[in-house]
Coordinates of C-alpha atoms in Angstrom, one line a residue:
Chain A
V49 CA -13.7 32.2 -28.9
T50 CA -10.9 31.5 -25.9
R51 CA -11.5 27.5 -25.4
I52 CA -10.4 26.2 -21.6
L53 CA -10.2 22.6 -20.2
I54 CA -10.8 22.6 -16.5
T55 CA -10.0 19.3 -15.3
S56 CA -11.9 18.1 -12.1
G57 CA -13.0 15.6 -9.6
P58 CA -11.6 12.8 -8.3
T59 CA -10.3 9.4 -10.1
R60 CA -11.1 5.9 -8.9
Q61 CA -7.8 2.9 -9.4
Y62 CA -10.6 -0.2 -8.4
L63 CA -7.9 -3.2 -6.8
D64 CA -11.0 -5.0 -7.9
P65 CA -14.8 -4.3 -8.4
V66 CA -15.5 -3.7 -5.2
R67 CA -12.8 -1.9 -3.1
Y68 CA -10.5 1.2 -4.6
L69 CA -8.1 3.9 -3.8
T70 CA -8.8 7.9 -4.4
N71 CA -8.5 11.6 -3.7
A72 CA -10.5 13.2 -0.7
S73 CA -12.0 15.4 -3.9
S74 CA -16.2 17.1 -4.9
G75 CA -15.4 18.3 -7.7
R76 CA -16.1 21.9 -6.4
M77 CA -13.0 23.4 -7.0
G78 CA -13.7 22.6 -11.3
D79 CA -16.8 23.8 -11.5
A80 CA -16.2 27.3 -9.4
L81 CA -13.7 27.3 -11.9
A82 CA -15.7 26.1 -14.6
R83 CA -18.6 29.6 -13.4
A84 CA -15.7 31.6 -13.5
V85 CA -14.6 31.0 -17.0
L86 CA -17.9 30.9 -18.1
A87 CA -19.0 34.6 -16.6
L88 CA -15.8 36.1 -18.4
G89 CA -17.9 34.8 -21.4
H90 CA -15.4 31.3 -22.8
E91 CA -16.4 29.1 -23.8
V92 CA -15.4 25.6 -21.0
V93 CA -14.2 22.4 -21.4
I94 CA -14.3 19.8 -18.2
V95 CA -12.8 16.2 -18.0
S96 CA -14.3 15.0 -14.5
G97 CA -13.9 12.0 -12.2
P98 CA -17.3 10.9 -10.3
V99 CA -18.2 14.2 -7.8
E100 CA -21.9 14.5 -7.7
V101 CA -21.8 17.5 -8.1
K102 CA -24.4 19.9 -11.3
Y103 CA -21.7 21.8 -13.6
P104 CA -22.7 25.2 -15.0
E105 CA -25.0 23.5 -18.3
A106 CA -22.7 25.4 -21.1
A107 CA -20.2 22.7 -19.8
R108 CA -19.4 20.2 -21.8
V109 CA -18.6 17.4 -19.8
H110 CA -16.8 14.3 -20.4
W111 CA -17.0 11.7 -17.5
I112 CA -14.4 9.3 -16.1
V113 CA -13.4 7.3 -14.2
S114 CA -9.3 6.4 -13.8
T115 CA -6.8 8.7 -14.3
D116 CA -5.6 6.8 -17.9
E117 CA -8.9 7.5 -18.6
L118 CA -8.3 11.0 -17.3
L119 CA -5.5 11.4 -19.8
E120 CA -6.6 9.9 -22.8
V121 CA -9.4 12.3 -23.1
S122 CA -7.3 15.7 -21.8
R123 CA -5.0 15.4 -24.4
R124 CA -7.7 14.5 -26.7
E125 CA -9.4 17.9 -25.9
F126 CA -6.3 19.9 -25.1
Q127 CA -5.6 20.1 -28.4
H128 CA -8.7 22.5 -29.1
C129 CA -8.3 24.4 -26.2
Q130 CA -5.7 27.3 -25.7
G131 CA -5.6 26.2 -21.4
V132 CA -5.5 24.1 -18.9
I133 CA -6.3 24.3 -15.2
G134 CA -6.0 21.5 -13.6
A135 CA -8.2 21.0 -11.1
A136 CA -9.2 17.8 -10.4
A137 CA -7.0 15.6 -8.4
P138 CA -5.6 12.3 -9.7
C139 CA -4.7 9.2 -7.9
D140 CA -1.5 8.9 -8.3
Y141 CA -0.6 4.7 -6.9
Q142 CA -3.0 2.0 -8.8
P143 CA -2.3 -1.8 -7.9
Q144 CA -0.3 -3.9 -9.7
R145 CA -2.7 -6.7 -10.8
V146 CA -6.2 -5.9 -10.3
S147 CA -8.7 -8.5 -8.4
E148 CA -11.2 -9.9 -11.9
T149 CA -13.6 -11.5 -8.9
K150 CA -14.0 -9.7 -5.3
I151 CA -10.4 -10.3 -3.3
S152 CA -11.9 -12.5 0.0
K153 CA -10.5 -11.8 2.9
T154 CA -8.3 -14.5 4.2
G155 CA -7.8 -13.2 8.1
G156 CA -3.9 -12.0 7.9
P157 CA -2.9 -9.0 6.2
L158 CA -2.8 -7.7 2.4
V159 CA 0.1 -5.9 0.8
L160 CA -0.8 -4.4 -2.2
E161 CA 1.6 -3.7 -4.3
L162 CA 1.6 -0.1 -6.2
I163 CA 2.9 1.3 -9.3
E164 CA 2.4 4.7 -10.0
T165 CA -0.4 6.1 -13.3
P166 CA 0.1 8.8 -15.6
D167 CA 1.1 11.7 -14.8
V168 CA -1.6 14.1 -16.6
M169 CA -0.6 17.6 -15.8
A170 CA 3.0 16.3 -16.8
T171 CA 1.8 14.9 -19.6
L172 CA -0.9 18.0 -21.0
G173 CA 2.0 20.7 -20.5
A174 CA 4.9 18.5 -21.9
E175 CA 2.7 19.3 -25.3
K176 CA 1.4 22.0 -25.0
R177 CA 2.1 24.3 -28.0
A178 CA 3.5 27.6 -27.5
D179 CA -0.4 29.6 -27.5
Q180 CA -1.2 26.6 -24.6
W181 CA -0.7 27.3 -21.6
A182 CA -1.1 25.7 -18.1
V183 CA -2.3 26.5 -14.6
G184 CA -1.3 23.1 -11.9
F185 CA -2.9 23.1 -8.3
A186 CA -1.1 21.3 -5.4
L187 CA -2.3 20.0 -2.6
E188 CA 0.5 20.1 -0.3
T189 CA 0.0 19.0 4.4
D190 CA 4.1 20.5 3.9
D191 CA 6.5 22.1 3.5
Q192 CA 3.8 23.8 0.5
R193 CA 5.3 26.5 -1.8
F194 CA 8.7 24.3 -2.5
K195 CA 6.9 21.2 -3.5
A196 CA 5.0 23.4 -4.9
L197 CA 7.1 24.6 -6.9
T198 CA 8.8 21.7 -7.9
K199 CA 5.5 20.6 -9.6
L200 CA 5.6 23.6 -11.1
I201 CA 8.9 22.4 -12.7
K202 CA 8.6 19.1 -13.2
K203 CA 4.7 19.8 -15.6
S204 CA 6.0 22.3 -16.9
C205 CA 3.3 24.7 -15.5
D206 CA 2.7 28.9 -16.0
L207 CA 1.3 29.7 -12.4
M208 CA 0.3 27.0 -9.1
V209 CA -1.9 27.6 -7.0
L210 CA -1.1 26.9 -3.5
N211 CA -4.0 24.8 -1.0
G212 CA -4.5 23.0 2.1
P213 CA -6.2 19.8 2.6
Q214 CA -8.7 22.1 4.0
A215 CA -9.9 22.8 0.9
M216 CA -10.9 19.0 1.0
N217 CA -14.8 18.4 0.3
S218 CA -15.7 21.8 1.6
L219 CA -17.1 24.6 0.7
E220 CA -14.4 26.8 1.0
N221 CA -10.5 27.2 0.0
Q222 CA -7.5 29.5 0.4
V223 CA -4.8 29.3 -1.8
E224 CA -1.7 31.0 -3.2
I225 CA -0.4 31.6 -7.1
M226 CA 2.8 31.6 -7.9
D227 CA 4.3 31.4 -11.6
S228 CA 6.6 29.7 -13.0
S229 CA 9.6 32.4 -11.3
G230 CA 8.6 31.4 -7.0
E231 CA 6.9 33.9 -7.5
V232 CA 3.6 34.2 -5.1
L233 CA 1.4 36.5 -6.8
K234 CA -1.4 37.1 -4.7
S235 CA -3.1 34.7 -2.7
F236 CA -7.6 34.6 -1.9
A237 CA -9.2 32.9 1.0
G238 CA -13.0 32.8 0.7
T239 CA -16.0 30.4 -0.9
K240 CA -14.7 28.6 -3.5
E241 CA -16.9 30.8 -6.3
W242 CA -15.6 33.2 -5.0
V243 CA -11.5 32.0 -4.4
G244 CA -12.6 30.5 -8.3
Q245 CA -13.2 33.8 -10.1
E246 CA -10.4 35.5 -8.3
I247 CA -7.7 32.9 -10.0
L248 CA -9.0 33.6 -13.2
N249 CA -9.2 37.0 -13.3
V250 CA -5.2 36.5 -12.7
I251 CA -5.0 33.6 -15.0
Q252 CA -6.9 36.4 -18.6
E253 CA -5.1 39.1 -16.9
R254 CA -1.9 36.4 -17.1
L255 CA -2.1 34.0 -19.5
I256 CA -5.7 34.5 -21.5
R257 CA -4.5 38.6 -22.8
S258 CA -0.9 37.2 -23.7
K259 CA -2.0 35.1 -25.5
S260 CA -5.0 36.1 -27.8
Chain B
V210 CA -42.9 1.7 19.1
T211 CA -40.2 -1.3 17.2
R212 CA -36.4 0.7 15.8
I213 CA -34.3 -1.0 13.8
L214 CA -30.7 0.5 13.2
I215 CA -29.8 0.8 9.9
T216 CA -26.0 0.9 7.8
S217 CA -25.1 2.6 4.9
G218 CA -22.9 4.3 2.4
P219 CA -19.1 3.8 2.7
T220 CA -16.3 3.8 5.4
R221 CA -12.4 5.3 4.6
Q222 CA -9.7 4.6 5.2
Y223 CA -7.1 6.4 5.3
L224 CA -3.4 6.1 4.3
D225 CA -2.8 9.3 4.2
P226 CA -4.5 12.9 5.1
V227 CA -5.8 12.4 0.8
R228 CA -5.6 9.3 -0.1
Y229 CA -7.7 7.0 1.1
L230 CA -9.4 3.3 0.4
T231 CA -13.5 2.7 -0.1
N232 CA -15.8 0.8 -2.0
A233 CA -18.4 1.8 -3.7
S234 CA -21.2 2.4 -2.1
S235 CA -23.5 5.2 -2.8
G236 CA -25.6 4.8 0.3
R237 CA -29.0 4.3 -1.9
M238 CA -30.3 1.1 -1.0
G239 CA -29.7 2.1 2.2
D240 CA -32.1 5.1 1.7
A241 CA -34.7 3.0 0.8
L242 CA -33.9 0.8 2.9
A243 CA -35.0 3.6 5.6
R244 CA -38.4 5.2 3.9
A245 CA -39.1 1.2 3.3
V246 CA -38.9 0.6 7.9
L247 CA -41.0 4.6 7.8
A248 CA -43.6 3.8 5.3
L249 CA -43.5 0.1 8.9
G250 CA -44.2 2.5 11.0
H251 CA -41.2 1.8 13.1
E252 CA -38.9 3.7 14.0
V253 CA -35.4 3.8 12.1
V254 CA -31.1 5.3 13.1
I255 CA -28.9 5.1 10.1
V256 CA -25.4 5.2 10.4
S257 CA -23.8 6.5 7.7
G258 CA -20.2 6.9 6.1
P259 CA -19.9 9.8 3.1
V260 CA -22.7 9.6 0.2
E261 CA -24.8 12.6 -1.2
V262 CA -28.0 10.6 -0.5
K263 CA -30.6 12.7 0.8
Y264 CA -31.9 10.4 3.9
P265 CA -35.8 10.9 5.1
E266 CA -36.2 13.6 7.6
A267 CA -37.5 11.2 9.7
A268 CA -34.3 9.0 10.4
R269 CA -31.8 10.2 13.2
V270 CA -28.7 9.8 10.9
H271 CA -25.2 9.8 12.0
W272 CA -22.8 10.0 10.1
I273 CA -19.2 7.8 10.6
V274 CA -16.5 8.1 8.0
S275 CA -14.4 4.9 9.3
T276 CA -14.9 1.4 9.7
D277 CA -13.8 1.9 13.2
E278 CA -16.7 4.7 13.8
L279 CA -19.4 2.8 12.1
L280 CA -18.7 0.4 14.7
E281 CA -18.4 2.5 17.6
V282 CA -21.6 4.3 17.0
S283 CA -23.2 1.4 15.6
R284 CA -23.2 -0.8 18.4
R285 CA -24.4 1.9 21.1
E286 CA -27.1 1.8 18.6
F287 CA -28.3 -1.7 18.9
Q288 CA -28.8 -1.4 22.1
H289 CA -31.4 0.5 21.8
C290 CA -33.0 -1.1 18.1
Q291 CA -35.0 -4.3 17.2
G292 CA -32.8 -5.4 15.0
V293 CA -30.4 -4.0 12.6
I294 CA -30.0 -4.3 9.0
G295 CA -26.2 -3.9 7.0
A296 CA -27.2 -2.4 4.1
A297 CA -23.6 -0.2 4.5
A298 CA -20.3 -1.2 3.0
P299 CA -17.4 -0.7 5.3
C300 CA -13.9 -1.0 4.0
D301 CA -12.0 -4.1 5.4
Y302 CA -8.8 -2.9 4.7
Q303 CA -6.4 -0.5 5.9
P304 CA -3.1 0.3 6.4
Q305 CA -0.4 -0.6 8.4
R306 CA 0.5 2.6 9.2
V307 CA -1.0 5.8 8.3
S308 CA 1.4 8.6 7.3
E309 CA 0.1 12.5 9.0
T310 CA 1.2 14.1 6.2
K311 CA 0.7 13.3 1.7
I312 CA 3.0 10.6 0.5
S313 CA 5.4 12.2 -2.1
K314 CA 6.2 10.1 -5.4
T315 CA 9.1 8.7 -5.7
G316 CA 9.3 7.5 -9.0
G317 CA 9.2 4.0 -8.1
P318 CA 6.3 1.5 -6.5
L319 CA 4.8 2.2 -2.5
V320 CA 3.5 -1.1 -1.0
L321 CA 1.0 -0.7 1.0
E322 CA 1.0 -3.2 3.9
L323 CA -3.1 -3.8 5.3
I324 CA -4.3 -5.2 7.7
E325 CA -8.7 -6.2 8.4
T326 CA -10.2 -3.5 10.1
P327 CA -13.0 -5.0 12.5
D328 CA -15.7 -7.2 11.4
V329 CA -19.2 -4.7 12.5
M330 CA -22.2 -7.5 11.7
A331 CA -20.4 -9.7 12.9
T332 CA -19.5 -7.8 16.0
L333 CA -23.3 -7.5 15.6
G334 CA -24.4 -10.8 16.0
A335 CA -22.4 -11.9 18.3
E336 CA -23.6 -9.3 20.5
K337 CA -27.0 -9.6 20.1
R338 CA -30.0 -9.9 22.3
A339 CA -32.5 -13.0 22.2
D340 CA -34.4 -10.2 21.3
Q341 CA -33.0 -8.7 18.1
W342 CA -31.5 -9.6 14.5
A343 CA -29.8 -9.0 12.1
V344 CA -30.0 -8.8 8.7
G345 CA -26.3 -8.8 6.6
F346 CA -26.1 -7.8 3.0
A347 CA -22.9 -9.9 0.8
L348 CA -22.4 -8.4 -2.6
E349 CA -20.3 -11.3 -4.1
T350 CA -18.4 -10.5 -7.7
D351 CA -18.4 -14.5 -7.2
D352 CA -19.3 -18.3 -5.8
Q353 CA -22.2 -16.1 -4.6
R354 CA -24.9 -18.1 -2.7
F355 CA -21.7 -19.5 -1.3
K356 CA -20.5 -16.7 -0.1
A357 CA -23.7 -15.9 1.3
L358 CA -23.2 -18.8 3.6
T359 CA -20.4 -18.1 4.5
K360 CA -21.5 -15.2 6.2
L361 CA -24.5 -15.8 7.2
I362 CA -22.9 -17.8 9.7
K363 CA -19.7 -15.8 11.0
K364 CA -21.3 -12.8 11.0
S365 CA -25.0 -14.9 13.3
C366 CA -27.2 -13.7 10.7
D367 CA -31.0 -14.1 10.9
L368 CA -31.7 -12.8 7.2
M369 CA -28.9 -12.2 4.0
V370 CA -28.8 -10.1 1.5
L371 CA -27.5 -11.3 -2.0
N372 CA -26.9 -9.0 -4.8
G373 CA -24.0 -8.1 -6.6
P374 CA -22.3 -5.2 -8.3
Q375 CA -24.5 -4.1 -10.7
A376 CA -26.1 -3.2 -7.3
M377 CA -22.9 -0.7 -6.8
N378 CA -23.5 3.1 -8.0
S379 CA -26.4 2.2 -9.2
L380 CA -30.5 2.7 -9.1
E381 CA -31.8 -0.8 -9.7
N382 CA -31.0 -3.8 -7.9
Q383 CA -30.7 -7.8 -8.4
V384 CA -31.7 -9.1 -5.0
E385 CA -32.1 -13.0 -3.0
I386 CA -32.3 -13.3 0.3
M387 CA -32.2 -16.1 1.5
D388 CA -32.5 -18.2 5.8
S389 CA -30.0 -19.0 7.6
S390 CA -30.9 -22.0 6.1
G391 CA -29.6 -21.5 3.4
E392 CA -32.9 -21.0 2.3
V393 CA -33.2 -18.6 -0.7
L394 CA -37.2 -17.4 0.4
K395 CA -37.7 -14.3 -2.2
S396 CA -35.7 -12.9 -4.5
F397 CA -36.8 -9.3 -6.8
A398 CA -35.4 -6.9 -8.5
G399 CA -35.9 -4.0 -9.5
T400 CA -35.6 0.2 -8.6
K401 CA -33.6 0.5 -5.3
E402 CA -36.7 2.0 -3.4
W403 CA -38.8 -1.3 -5.1
V404 CA -36.4 -3.6 -3.4
G405 CA -36.6 -2.3 -0.6
Q406 CA -40.3 -2.3 0.6
E407 CA -39.5 -5.9 -0.6
I408 CA -36.9 -6.8 1.6
L409 CA -39.1 -4.9 4.6
N410 CA -41.3 -7.3 3.6
V411 CA -40.1 -10.7 3.8
I412 CA -38.3 -8.4 7.7
Q413 CA -41.6 -7.7 8.6
E414 CA -42.7 -11.4 8.4
R415 CA -40.0 -13.0 9.8
L416 CA -38.7 -10.9 12.2
I417 CA -39.7 -8.4 13.3
R418 CA -43.2 -9.0 14.3
S419 CA -41.6 -13.0 15.5
K420 CA -40.0 -11.0 18.3
S421 CA -42.1 -7.5 19.3

């Protein structure tokens, strides 16, 4: 049996017990991908940030909040999976200091010093064995193909799915799939359910079959 | 007929098209309060940030994203309401500059300069007529009663509901109700539904009847 790991939803980086930095992400693309994985007869493990989406009953779901937690759980689960699809939108900056109590307003400006969180897909990509594969997602607002290809290289992904900001919190999506040479293999537009199935068809043909 | 305005849910302040600063808030307290208002035979108007809660069908709901939008819609609606209950958790800081394109990671730290957003309840409190009332919420992690009373004064509220961080994204809540002299009138613990009804009973007795 082929087991596939899907990361899904946003992560949160808290400044204090109330306020946090996050990314717009509903978890709907991760849910659609999980359903498509199950429909092809594979097993699926989801590591998800806080979302209201109802993931399929047949999926094993780990709930996390921060990017550190996403990385930790994903690394552990990835060892037992053939591949990973990184549909999560991890918050990539975190406050240098987190306040234990709610920061009171002062009437003046607040300077927030942020540092990068760990790169989840780059870590999984670097650690993947020869019999494993990784598919990343790149959401860019400008210079999309170039930024997607540099992300694919940096994260050691086999395929990269490109989408634009119109994907966020929407039921529809428009994507391109790029391979590691930068070639655009396919492009789809439609509901996230349908786009998820089409992405899985490409993954099935290009990655799952060849590594099974 | 008595019409009551309820603000509910979080607001978001975007840094760029993908990342935003926000507060943890599910909208469940606002929903419970709206149901309690309707159960007492009054009309309710809700101004809400992005939440997944299903507000009652009989409520008129305005959806907003930012604190500026929350303020603008609430000011307009408040003119036609007897009172306002501020159950929203407006994001109180916004980036000095918002990037039109997604900020690319540099590998180094990111300094974010934040300025305060407008204070929605302070504005409504300052503008309220003699026949109107305002009830605020204070969520504090430390020195709760003192901070709640200073908020009540600054926001010209008639009553302040105090709750702790355990209220966020929870089905339960534990609150105290404080009047403008700083006296704690009541305290309740239980489901948000039940706490919402109890808060409305106090508002009905102290504010709605005396101003009708």
